[in-house]
PDB file of C-alpha atoms in Angstrom:
ATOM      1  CA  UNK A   1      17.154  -1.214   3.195  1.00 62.00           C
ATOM      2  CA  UNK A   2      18.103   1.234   0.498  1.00 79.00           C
ATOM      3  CA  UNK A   3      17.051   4.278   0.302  1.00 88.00           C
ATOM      4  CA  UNK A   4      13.929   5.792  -1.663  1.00 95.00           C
ATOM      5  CA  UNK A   5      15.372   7.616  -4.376  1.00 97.00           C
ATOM      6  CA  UNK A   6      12.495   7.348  -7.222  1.00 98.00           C
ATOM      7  CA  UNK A   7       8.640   7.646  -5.888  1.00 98.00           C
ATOM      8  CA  UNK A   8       6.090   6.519  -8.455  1.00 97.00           C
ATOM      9  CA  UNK A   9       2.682   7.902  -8.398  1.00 95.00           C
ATOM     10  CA  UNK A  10      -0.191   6.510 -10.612  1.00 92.00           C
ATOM     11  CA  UNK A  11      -2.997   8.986 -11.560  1.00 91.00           C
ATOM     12  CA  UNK A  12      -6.454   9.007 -12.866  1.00 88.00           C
ATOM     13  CA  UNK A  13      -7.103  12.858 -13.152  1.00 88.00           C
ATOM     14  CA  UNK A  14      -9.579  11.706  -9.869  1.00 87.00           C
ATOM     15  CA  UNK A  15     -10.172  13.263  -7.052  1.00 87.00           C
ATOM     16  CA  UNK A  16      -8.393  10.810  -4.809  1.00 87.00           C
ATOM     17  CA  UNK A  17      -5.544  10.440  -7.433  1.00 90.00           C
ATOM     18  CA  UNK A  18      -5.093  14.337  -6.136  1.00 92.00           C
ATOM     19  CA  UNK A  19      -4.999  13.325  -2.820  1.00 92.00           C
ATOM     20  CA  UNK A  20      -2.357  10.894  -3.678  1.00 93.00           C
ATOM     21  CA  UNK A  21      -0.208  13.016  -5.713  1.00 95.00           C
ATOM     22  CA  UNK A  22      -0.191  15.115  -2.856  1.00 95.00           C
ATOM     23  CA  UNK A  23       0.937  12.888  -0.122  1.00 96.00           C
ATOM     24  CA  UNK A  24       3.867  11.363  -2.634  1.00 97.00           C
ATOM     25  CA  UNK A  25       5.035  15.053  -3.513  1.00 97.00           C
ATOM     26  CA  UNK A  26       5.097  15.724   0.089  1.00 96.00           C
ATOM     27  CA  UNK A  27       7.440  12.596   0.842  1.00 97.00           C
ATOM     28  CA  UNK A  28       9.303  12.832  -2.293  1.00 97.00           C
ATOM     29  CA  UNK A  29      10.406  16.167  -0.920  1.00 96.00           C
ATOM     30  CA  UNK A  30      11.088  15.061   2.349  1.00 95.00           C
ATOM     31  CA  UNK A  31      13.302  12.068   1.115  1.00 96.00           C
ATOM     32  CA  UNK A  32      14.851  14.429  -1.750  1.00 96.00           C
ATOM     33  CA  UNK A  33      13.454  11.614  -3.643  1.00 97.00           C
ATOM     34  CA  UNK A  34      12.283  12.074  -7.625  1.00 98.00           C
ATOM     35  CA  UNK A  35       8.759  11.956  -8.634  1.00 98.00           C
ATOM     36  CA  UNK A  36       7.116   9.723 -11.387  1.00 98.00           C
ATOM     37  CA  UNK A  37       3.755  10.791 -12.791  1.00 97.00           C
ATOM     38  CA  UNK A  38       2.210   7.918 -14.260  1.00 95.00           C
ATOM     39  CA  UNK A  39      -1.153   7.732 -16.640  1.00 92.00           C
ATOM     40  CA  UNK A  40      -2.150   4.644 -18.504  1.00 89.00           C
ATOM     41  CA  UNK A  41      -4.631   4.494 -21.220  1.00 81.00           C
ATOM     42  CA  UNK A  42      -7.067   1.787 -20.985  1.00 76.00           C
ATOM     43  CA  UNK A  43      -6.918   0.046 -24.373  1.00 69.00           C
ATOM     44  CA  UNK A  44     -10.279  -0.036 -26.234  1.00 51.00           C
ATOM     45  CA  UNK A  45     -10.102  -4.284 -26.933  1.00 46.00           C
ATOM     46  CA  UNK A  46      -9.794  -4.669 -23.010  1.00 44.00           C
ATOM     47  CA  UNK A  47     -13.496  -3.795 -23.201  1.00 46.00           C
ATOM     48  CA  UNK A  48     -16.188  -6.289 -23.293  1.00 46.00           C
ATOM     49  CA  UNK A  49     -18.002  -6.177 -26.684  1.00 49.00           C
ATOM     50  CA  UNK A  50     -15.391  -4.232 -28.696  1.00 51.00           C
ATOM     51  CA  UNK A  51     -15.411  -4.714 -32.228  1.00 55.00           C
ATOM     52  CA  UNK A  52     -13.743  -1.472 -33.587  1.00 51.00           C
ATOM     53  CA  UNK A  53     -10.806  -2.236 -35.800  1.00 56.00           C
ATOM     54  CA  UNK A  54      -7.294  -2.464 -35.245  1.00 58.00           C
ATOM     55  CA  UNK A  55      -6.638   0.773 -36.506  1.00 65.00           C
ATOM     56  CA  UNK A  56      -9.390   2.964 -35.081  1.00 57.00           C
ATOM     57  CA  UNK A  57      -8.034   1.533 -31.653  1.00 59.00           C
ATOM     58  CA  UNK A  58      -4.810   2.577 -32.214  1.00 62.00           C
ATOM     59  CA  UNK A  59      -5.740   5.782 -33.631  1.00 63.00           C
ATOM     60  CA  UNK A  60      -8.047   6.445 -30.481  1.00 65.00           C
ATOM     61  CA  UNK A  61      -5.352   5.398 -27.557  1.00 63.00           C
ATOM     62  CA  UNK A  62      -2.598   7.578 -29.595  1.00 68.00           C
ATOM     63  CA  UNK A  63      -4.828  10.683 -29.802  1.00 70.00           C
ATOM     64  CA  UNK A  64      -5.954   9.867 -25.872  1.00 70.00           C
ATOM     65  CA  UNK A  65      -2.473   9.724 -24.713  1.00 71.00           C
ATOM     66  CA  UNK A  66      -1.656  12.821 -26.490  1.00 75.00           C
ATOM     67  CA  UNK A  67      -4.925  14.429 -24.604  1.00 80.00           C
ATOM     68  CA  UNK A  68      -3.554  13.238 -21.431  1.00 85.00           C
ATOM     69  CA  UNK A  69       0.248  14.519 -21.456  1.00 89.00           C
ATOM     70  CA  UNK A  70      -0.982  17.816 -21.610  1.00 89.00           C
ATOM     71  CA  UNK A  71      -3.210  17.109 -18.418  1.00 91.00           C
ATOM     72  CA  UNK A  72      -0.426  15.369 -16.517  1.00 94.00           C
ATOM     73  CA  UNK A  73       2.303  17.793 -18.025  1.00 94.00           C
ATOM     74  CA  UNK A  74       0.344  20.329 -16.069  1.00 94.00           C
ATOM     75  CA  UNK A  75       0.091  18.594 -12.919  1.00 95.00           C
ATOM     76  CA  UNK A  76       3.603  17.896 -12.688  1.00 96.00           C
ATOM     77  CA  UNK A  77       4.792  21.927 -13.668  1.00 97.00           C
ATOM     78  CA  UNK A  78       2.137  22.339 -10.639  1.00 96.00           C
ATOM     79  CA  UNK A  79       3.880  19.853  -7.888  1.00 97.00           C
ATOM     80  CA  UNK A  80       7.394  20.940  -8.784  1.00 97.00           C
ATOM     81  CA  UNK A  81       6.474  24.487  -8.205  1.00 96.00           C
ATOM     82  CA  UNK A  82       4.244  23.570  -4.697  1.00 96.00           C
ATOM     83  CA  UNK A  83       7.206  20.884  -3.464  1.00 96.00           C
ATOM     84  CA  UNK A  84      10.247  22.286  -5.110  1.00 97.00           C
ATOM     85  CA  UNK A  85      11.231  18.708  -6.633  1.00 98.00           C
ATOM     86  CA  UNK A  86      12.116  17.272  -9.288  1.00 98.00           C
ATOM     87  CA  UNK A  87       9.052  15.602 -11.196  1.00 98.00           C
ATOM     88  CA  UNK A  88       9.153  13.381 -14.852  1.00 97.00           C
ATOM     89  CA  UNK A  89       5.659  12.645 -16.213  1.00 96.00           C
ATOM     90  CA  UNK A  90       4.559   9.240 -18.535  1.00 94.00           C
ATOM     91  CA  UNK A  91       2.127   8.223 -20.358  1.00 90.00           C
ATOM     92  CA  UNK A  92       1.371   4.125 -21.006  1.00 88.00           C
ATOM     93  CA  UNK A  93      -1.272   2.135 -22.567  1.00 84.00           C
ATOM     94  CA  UNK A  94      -2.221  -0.846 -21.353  1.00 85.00           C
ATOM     95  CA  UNK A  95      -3.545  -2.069 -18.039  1.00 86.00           C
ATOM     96  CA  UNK A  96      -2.639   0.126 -15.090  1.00 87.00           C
ATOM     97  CA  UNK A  97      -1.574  -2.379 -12.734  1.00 87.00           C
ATOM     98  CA  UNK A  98       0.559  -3.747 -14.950  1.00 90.00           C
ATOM     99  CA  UNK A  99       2.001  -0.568 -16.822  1.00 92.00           C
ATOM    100  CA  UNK A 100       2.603   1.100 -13.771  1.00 93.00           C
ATOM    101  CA  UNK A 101       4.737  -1.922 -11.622  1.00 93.00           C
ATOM    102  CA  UNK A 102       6.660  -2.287 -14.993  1.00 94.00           C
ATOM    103  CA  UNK A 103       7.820   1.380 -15.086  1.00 96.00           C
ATOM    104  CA  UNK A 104       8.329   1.358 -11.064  1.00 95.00           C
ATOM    105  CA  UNK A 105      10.723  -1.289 -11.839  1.00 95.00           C
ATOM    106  CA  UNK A 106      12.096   0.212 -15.011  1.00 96.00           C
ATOM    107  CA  UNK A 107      12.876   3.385 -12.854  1.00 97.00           C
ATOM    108  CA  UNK A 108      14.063   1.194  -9.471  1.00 96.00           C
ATOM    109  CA  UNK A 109      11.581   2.851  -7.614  1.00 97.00           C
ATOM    110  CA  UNK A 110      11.372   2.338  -3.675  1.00 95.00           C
ATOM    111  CA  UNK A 111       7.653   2.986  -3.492  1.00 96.00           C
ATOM    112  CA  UNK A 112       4.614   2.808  -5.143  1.00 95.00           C
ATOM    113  CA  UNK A 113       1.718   5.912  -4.485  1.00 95.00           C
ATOM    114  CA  UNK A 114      -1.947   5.617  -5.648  1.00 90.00           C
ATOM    115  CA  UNK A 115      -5.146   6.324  -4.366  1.00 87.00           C
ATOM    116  CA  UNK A 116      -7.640   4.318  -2.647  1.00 78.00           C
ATOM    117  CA  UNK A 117     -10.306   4.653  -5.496  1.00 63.00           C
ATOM    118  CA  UNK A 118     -10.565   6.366  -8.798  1.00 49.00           C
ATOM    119  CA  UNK A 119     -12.576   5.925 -11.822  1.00 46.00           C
ATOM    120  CA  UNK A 120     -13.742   2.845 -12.063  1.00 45.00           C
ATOM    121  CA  UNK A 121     -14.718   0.791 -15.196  1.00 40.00           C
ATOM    122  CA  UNK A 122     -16.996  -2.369 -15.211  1.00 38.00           C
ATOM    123  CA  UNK A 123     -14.102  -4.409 -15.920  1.00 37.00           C
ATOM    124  CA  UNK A 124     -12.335  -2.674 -12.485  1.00 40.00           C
ATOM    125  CA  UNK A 125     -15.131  -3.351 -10.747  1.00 37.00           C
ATOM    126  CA  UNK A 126     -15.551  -6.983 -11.518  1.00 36.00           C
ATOM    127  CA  UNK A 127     -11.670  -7.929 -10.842  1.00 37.00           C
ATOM    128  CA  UNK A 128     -10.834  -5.595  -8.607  1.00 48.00           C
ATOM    129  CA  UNK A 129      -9.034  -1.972  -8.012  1.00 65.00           C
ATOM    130  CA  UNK A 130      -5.726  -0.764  -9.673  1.00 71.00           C
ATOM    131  CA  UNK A 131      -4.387  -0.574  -6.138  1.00 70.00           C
ATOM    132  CA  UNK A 132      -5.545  -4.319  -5.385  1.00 70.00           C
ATOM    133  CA  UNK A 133      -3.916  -5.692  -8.125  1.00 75.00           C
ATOM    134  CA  UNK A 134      -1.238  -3.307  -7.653  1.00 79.00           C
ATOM    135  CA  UNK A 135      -0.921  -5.617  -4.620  1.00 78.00           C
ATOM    136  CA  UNK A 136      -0.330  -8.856  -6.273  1.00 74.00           C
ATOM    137  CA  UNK A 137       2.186  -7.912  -8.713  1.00 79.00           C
ATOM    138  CA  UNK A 138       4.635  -4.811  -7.675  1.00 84.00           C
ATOM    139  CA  UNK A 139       7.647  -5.549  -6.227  1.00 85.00           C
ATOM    140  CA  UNK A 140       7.396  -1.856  -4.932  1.00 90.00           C
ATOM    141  CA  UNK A 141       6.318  -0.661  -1.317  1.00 92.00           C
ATOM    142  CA  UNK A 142       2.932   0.674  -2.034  1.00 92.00           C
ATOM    143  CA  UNK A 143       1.168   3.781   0.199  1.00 94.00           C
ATOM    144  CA  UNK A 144      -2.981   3.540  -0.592  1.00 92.00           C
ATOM    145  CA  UNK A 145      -3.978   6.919   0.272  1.00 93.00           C
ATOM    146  CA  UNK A 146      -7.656   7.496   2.271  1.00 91.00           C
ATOM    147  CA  UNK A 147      -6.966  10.441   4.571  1.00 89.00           C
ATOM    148  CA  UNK A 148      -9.096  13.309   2.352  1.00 86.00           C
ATOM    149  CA  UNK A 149      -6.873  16.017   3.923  1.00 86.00           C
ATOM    150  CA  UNK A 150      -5.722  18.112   0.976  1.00 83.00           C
ATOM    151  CA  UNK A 151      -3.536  19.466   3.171  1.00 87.00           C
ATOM    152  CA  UNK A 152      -1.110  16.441   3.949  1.00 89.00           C
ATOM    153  CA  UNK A 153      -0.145  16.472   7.061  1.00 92.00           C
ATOM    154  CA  UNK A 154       2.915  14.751   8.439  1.00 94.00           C
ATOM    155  CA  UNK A 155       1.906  11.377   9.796  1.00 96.00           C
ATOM    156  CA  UNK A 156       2.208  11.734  13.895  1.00 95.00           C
ATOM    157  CA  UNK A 157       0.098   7.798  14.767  1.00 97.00           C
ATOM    158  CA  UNK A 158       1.366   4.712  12.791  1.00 97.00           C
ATOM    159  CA  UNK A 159       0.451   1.156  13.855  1.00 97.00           C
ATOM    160  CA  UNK A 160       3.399  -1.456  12.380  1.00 94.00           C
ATOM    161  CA  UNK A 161       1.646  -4.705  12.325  1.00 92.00           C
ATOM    162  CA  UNK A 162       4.223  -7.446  11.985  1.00 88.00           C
ATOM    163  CA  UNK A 163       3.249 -11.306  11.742  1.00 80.00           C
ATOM    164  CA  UNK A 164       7.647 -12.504  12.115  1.00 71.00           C
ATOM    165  CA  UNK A 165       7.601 -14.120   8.733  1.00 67.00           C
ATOM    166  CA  UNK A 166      10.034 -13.434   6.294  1.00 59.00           C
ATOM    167  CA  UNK A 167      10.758  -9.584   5.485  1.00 65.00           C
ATOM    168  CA  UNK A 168       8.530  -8.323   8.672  1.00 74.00           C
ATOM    169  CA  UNK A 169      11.825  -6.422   9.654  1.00 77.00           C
ATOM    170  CA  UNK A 170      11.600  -4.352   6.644  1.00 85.00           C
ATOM    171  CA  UNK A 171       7.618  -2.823   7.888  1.00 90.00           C
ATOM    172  CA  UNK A 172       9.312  -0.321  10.668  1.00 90.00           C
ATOM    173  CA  UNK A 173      12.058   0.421   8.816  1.00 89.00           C
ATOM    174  CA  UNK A 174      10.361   1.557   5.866  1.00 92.00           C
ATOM    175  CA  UNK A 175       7.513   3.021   8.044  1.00 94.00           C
ATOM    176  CA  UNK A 176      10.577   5.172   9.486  1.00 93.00           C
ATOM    177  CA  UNK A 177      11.651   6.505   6.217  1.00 93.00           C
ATOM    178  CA  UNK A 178       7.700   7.327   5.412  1.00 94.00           C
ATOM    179  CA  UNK A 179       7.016   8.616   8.830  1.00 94.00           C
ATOM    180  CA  UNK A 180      10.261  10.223  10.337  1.00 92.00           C
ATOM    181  CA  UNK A 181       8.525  11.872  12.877  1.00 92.00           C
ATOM    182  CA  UNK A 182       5.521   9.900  14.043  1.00 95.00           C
ATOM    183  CA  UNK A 183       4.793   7.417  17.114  1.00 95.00           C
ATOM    184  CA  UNK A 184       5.356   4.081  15.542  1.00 94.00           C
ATOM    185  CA  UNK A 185       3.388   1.193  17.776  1.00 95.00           C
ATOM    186  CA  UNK A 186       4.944  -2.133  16.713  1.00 92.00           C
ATOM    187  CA  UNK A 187       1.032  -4.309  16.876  1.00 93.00           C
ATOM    188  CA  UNK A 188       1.008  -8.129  16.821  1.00 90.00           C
ATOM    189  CA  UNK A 189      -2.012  -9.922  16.580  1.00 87.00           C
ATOM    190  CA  UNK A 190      -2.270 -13.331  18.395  1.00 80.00           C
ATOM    191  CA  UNK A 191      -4.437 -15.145  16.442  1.00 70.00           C
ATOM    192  CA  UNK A 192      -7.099 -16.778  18.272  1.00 66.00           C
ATOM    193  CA  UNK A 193      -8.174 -19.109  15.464  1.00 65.00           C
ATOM    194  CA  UNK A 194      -4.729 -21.112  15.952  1.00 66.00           C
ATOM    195  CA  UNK A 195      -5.859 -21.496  19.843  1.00 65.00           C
ATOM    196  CA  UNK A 196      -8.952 -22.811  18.241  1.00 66.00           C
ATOM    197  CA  UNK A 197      -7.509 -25.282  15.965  1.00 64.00           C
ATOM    198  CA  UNK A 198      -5.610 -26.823  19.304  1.00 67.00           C
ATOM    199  CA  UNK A 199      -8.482 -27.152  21.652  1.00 66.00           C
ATOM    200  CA  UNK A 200     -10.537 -28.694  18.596  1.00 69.00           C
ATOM    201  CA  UNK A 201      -7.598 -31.404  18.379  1.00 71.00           C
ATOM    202  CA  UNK A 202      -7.867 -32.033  21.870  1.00 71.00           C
ATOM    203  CA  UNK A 203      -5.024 -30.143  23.556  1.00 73.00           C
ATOM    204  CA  UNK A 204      -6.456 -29.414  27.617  1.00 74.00           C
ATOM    205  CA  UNK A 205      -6.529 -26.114  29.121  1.00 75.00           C
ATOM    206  CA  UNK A 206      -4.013 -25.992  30.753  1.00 79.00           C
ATOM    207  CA  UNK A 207      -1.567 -27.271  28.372  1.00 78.00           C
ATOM    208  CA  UNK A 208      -3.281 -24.384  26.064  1.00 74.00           C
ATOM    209  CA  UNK A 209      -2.135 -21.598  28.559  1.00 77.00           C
ATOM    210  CA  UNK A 210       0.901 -22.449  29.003  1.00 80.00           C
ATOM    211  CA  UNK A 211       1.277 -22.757  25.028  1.00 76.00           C
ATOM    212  CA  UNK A 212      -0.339 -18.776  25.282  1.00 77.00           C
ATOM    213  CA  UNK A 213       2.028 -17.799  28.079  1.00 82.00           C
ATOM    214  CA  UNK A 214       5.256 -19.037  26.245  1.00 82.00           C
ATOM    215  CA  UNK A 215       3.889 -17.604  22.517  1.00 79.00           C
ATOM    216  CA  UNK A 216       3.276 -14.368  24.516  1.00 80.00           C
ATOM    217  CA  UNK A 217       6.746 -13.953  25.947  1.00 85.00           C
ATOM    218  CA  UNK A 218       8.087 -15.089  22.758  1.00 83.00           C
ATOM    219  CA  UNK A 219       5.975 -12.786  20.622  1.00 82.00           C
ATOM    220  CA  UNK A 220       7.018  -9.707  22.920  1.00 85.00           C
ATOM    221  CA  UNK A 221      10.881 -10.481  22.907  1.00 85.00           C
ATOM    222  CA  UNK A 222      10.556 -10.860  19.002  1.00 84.00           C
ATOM    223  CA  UNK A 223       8.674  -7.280  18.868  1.00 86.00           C
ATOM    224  CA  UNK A 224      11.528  -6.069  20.730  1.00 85.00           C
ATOM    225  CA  UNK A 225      14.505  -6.885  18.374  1.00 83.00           C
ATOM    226  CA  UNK A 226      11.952  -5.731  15.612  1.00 85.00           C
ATOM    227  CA  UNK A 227      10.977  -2.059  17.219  1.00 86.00           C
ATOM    228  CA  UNK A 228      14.529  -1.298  18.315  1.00 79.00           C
ATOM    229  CA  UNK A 229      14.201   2.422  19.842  1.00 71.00           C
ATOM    230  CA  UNK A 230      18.446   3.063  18.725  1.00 65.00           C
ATOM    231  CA  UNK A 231      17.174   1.850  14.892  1.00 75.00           C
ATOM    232  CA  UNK A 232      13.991   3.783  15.582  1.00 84.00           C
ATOM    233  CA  UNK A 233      13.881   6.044  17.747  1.00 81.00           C
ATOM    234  CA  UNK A 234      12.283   6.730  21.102  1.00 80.00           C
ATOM    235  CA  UNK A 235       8.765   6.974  19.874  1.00 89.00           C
ATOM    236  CA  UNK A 236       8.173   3.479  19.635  1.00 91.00           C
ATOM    237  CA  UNK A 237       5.881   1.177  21.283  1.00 91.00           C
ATOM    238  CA  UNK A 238       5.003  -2.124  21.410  1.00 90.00           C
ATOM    239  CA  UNK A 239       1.543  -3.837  21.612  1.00 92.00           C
ATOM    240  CA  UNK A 240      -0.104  -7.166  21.708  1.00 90.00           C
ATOM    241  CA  UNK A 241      -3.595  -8.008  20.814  1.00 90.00           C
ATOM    242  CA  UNK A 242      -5.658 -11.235  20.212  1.00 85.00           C
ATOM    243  CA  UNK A 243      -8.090 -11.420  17.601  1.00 85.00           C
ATOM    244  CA  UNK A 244      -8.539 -11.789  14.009  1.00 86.00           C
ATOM    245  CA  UNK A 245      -5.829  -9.918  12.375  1.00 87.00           C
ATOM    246  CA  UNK A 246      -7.049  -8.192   9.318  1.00 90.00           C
ATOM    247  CA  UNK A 247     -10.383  -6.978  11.600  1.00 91.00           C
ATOM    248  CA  UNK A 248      -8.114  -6.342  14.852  1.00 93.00           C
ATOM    249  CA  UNK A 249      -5.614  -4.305  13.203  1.00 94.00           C
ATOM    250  CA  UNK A 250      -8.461  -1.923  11.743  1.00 95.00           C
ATOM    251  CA  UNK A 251     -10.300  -1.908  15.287  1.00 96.00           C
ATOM    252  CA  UNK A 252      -6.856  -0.746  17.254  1.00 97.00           C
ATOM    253  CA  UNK A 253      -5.760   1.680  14.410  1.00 97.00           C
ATOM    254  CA  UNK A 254      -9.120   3.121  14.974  1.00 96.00           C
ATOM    255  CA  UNK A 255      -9.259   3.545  18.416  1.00 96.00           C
ATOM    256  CA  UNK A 256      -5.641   4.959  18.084  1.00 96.00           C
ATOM    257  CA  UNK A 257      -6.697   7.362  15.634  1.00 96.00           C
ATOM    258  CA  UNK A 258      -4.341   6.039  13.739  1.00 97.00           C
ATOM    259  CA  UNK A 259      -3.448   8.166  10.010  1.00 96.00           C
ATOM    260  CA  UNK A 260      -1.240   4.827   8.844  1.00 97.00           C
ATOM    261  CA  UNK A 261      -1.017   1.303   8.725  1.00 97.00           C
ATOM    262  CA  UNK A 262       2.147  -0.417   7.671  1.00 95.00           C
ATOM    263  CA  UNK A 263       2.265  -3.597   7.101  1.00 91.00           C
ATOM    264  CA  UNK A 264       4.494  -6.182   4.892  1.00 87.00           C
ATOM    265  CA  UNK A 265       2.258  -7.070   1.818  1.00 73.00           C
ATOM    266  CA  UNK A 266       3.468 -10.802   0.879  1.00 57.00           C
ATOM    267  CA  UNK A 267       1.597 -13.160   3.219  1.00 51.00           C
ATOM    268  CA  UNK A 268      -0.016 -15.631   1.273  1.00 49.00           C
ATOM    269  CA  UNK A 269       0.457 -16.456  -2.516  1.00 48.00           C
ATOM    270  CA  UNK A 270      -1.336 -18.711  -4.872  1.00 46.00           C
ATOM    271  CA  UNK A 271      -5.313 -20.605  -4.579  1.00 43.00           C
ATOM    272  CA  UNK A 272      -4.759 -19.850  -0.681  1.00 41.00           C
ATOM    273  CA  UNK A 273      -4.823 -16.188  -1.142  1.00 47.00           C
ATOM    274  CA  UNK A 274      -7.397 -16.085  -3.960  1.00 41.00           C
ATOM    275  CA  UNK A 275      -9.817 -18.215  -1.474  1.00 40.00           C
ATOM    276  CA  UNK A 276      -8.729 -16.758   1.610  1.00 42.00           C
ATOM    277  CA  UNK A 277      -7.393 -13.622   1.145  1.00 52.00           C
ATOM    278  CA  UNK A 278      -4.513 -11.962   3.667  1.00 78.00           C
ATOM    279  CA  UNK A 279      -4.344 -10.299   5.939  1.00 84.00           C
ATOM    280  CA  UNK A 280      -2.709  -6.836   3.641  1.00 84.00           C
ATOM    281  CA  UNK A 281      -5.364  -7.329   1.505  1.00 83.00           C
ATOM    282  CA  UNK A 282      -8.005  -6.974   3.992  1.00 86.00           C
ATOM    283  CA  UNK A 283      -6.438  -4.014   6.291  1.00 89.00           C
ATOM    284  CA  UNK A 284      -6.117  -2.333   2.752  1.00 86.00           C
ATOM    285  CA  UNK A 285      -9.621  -2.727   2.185  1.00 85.00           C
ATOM    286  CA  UNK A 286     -11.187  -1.866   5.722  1.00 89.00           C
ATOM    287  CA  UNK A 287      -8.969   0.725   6.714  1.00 92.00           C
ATOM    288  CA  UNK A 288     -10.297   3.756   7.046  1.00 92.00           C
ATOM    289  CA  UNK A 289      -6.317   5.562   7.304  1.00 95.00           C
ATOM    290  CA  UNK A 290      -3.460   5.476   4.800  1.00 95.00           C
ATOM    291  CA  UNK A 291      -1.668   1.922   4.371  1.00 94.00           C
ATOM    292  CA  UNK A 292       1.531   1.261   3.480  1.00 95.00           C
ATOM    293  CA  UNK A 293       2.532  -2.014   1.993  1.00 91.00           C
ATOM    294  CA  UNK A 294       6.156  -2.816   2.716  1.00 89.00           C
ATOM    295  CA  UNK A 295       7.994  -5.836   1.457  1.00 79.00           C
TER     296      UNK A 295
END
């Protein structure tokens, strides 16, 4: 994996856009990585019921954008003196998700910072969050920032949830680079919906525990290679659960107390994840910590 060298970090002027500036200045620093300020203007047409001209709508998102540098102007001037780093701040129009994957990519950045919620429109509320989409489209990591601590602290508790599809080796690694000196417990969740499936199509028990025994041993040798202490580190751990994953993941990073989640964020793609979800989606959603979405 290559190393962060550009941090983007999308901001509303909100309260938890603070908190996330905050927590990306802090690792920017720590990686002697660069930081991106990012605010986009939401264009006026993207409103339902807009019928202002052409030209009053540009007018408007021209004069809001220069409104807006000098806001986010300020708040960069006010990380690179706090952080000592270096720190470039855009403006965009357009829709945030969007604008702000585009210039992650444009910049090659490693990772993706925003808060959990900001301001939300009617339009954000009906499709979802700017992180959400964020989600679907970035080819970035992406850290969702919850913990309210202005302060920042260092992650010390991080549960790395793995599922061994493709890219899963990729979720410690980058949970390393994010959290260089915290206990990192490698979690697997054995999914008791697939036992389910096999005793409804008629496998016996005891066919079914030796079929738990053998996924077990499997699962833990797997977790292994993944959460190698010499790649690592010695604070690692490993840990297997059964359960549903998105709602067992949440329960033991809980329990745990837990400041981050890391996770790969590509499970499901298509009509199965608009009707089903995944699991990413959910743990960013119920989490009550920090997630980080790893690729």
């Amino acid at each position: 994996m290559q190393a962060i060298s550009h941090i983007v970090a999308g901001t509303d002027f909100s309260a938890e856009a603070d908190l996330a500036l905050h927590r990306a200045a802090s690792i920017s620093k720590a990686l002697g990585a660069k930081l991106h300020l990012i605010h986009v203007v939401h264009p006026l047409d993207l409103y339902a019921g807009s019928e202002l001209s052409f030209s009053f709508q540009t007018h408007y998102q021209q004069a809001q954008q220069e409104i807006v540098k000098t806001q986010i102007d300020t708040l960069a001037f006010k990380l690179r003196e706090q952080f000592n780093i270096a720190v470039e701040a855009v403006t965009r129009i357009g829709r945030a998700h969007t604008e702000i994957s585009n210039y992650a990519e444009q910049v090659h950045a490693g990772l993706i910072v925003a808060g959990a919620q900001g301001q939300h429109t009617l339009v954000e509320k009906l499709l979802g969050s700017t992180s959400a989409r964020l989600m679907a489209v970035s080819k970035s990591a992406i850290l969702i920032v919850k913990n309210k601590d202005i302060t920042t602290p260092p992650y010390r508790h991080v549960i790395a949830a793995v599922n061994f599809l493709a890219g899963a080796e990729n979720v410690p690694t980058m949970t390393r680079k994010i959290a260089p000196d915290a206990q990192i417990e490698g979690l697997l969740i054995f999914d008791t919906n697939q036992e389910a499936h096999m005793y409804k199509a008629g496998m016996n028990e005891t066919l079914l525990q030796q079929y738990r025994t053998q996924a077990l041993a499997d699962a833990d040798h797997k977790l292994s290679a993944i959460f190698n202490e010499q790649a690592l580190g010695k604070q690692v751990s490993r840990t297997i659960l059964s359960g549903y994953p998105s709602q067992s993941i949440c329960n033991h990073a809980g329990t745990q107390h837990a400041d981050l989640i890391a996770l790969g964020k590509n499970e499901k793609s298509g009509l199965e994840n608009w009707l089903l979800g995944s699991v990413s989606k959910g743990v960013a959603y119920a989490a009550e910590c920090d997630v980080l979405l790893a690729n």
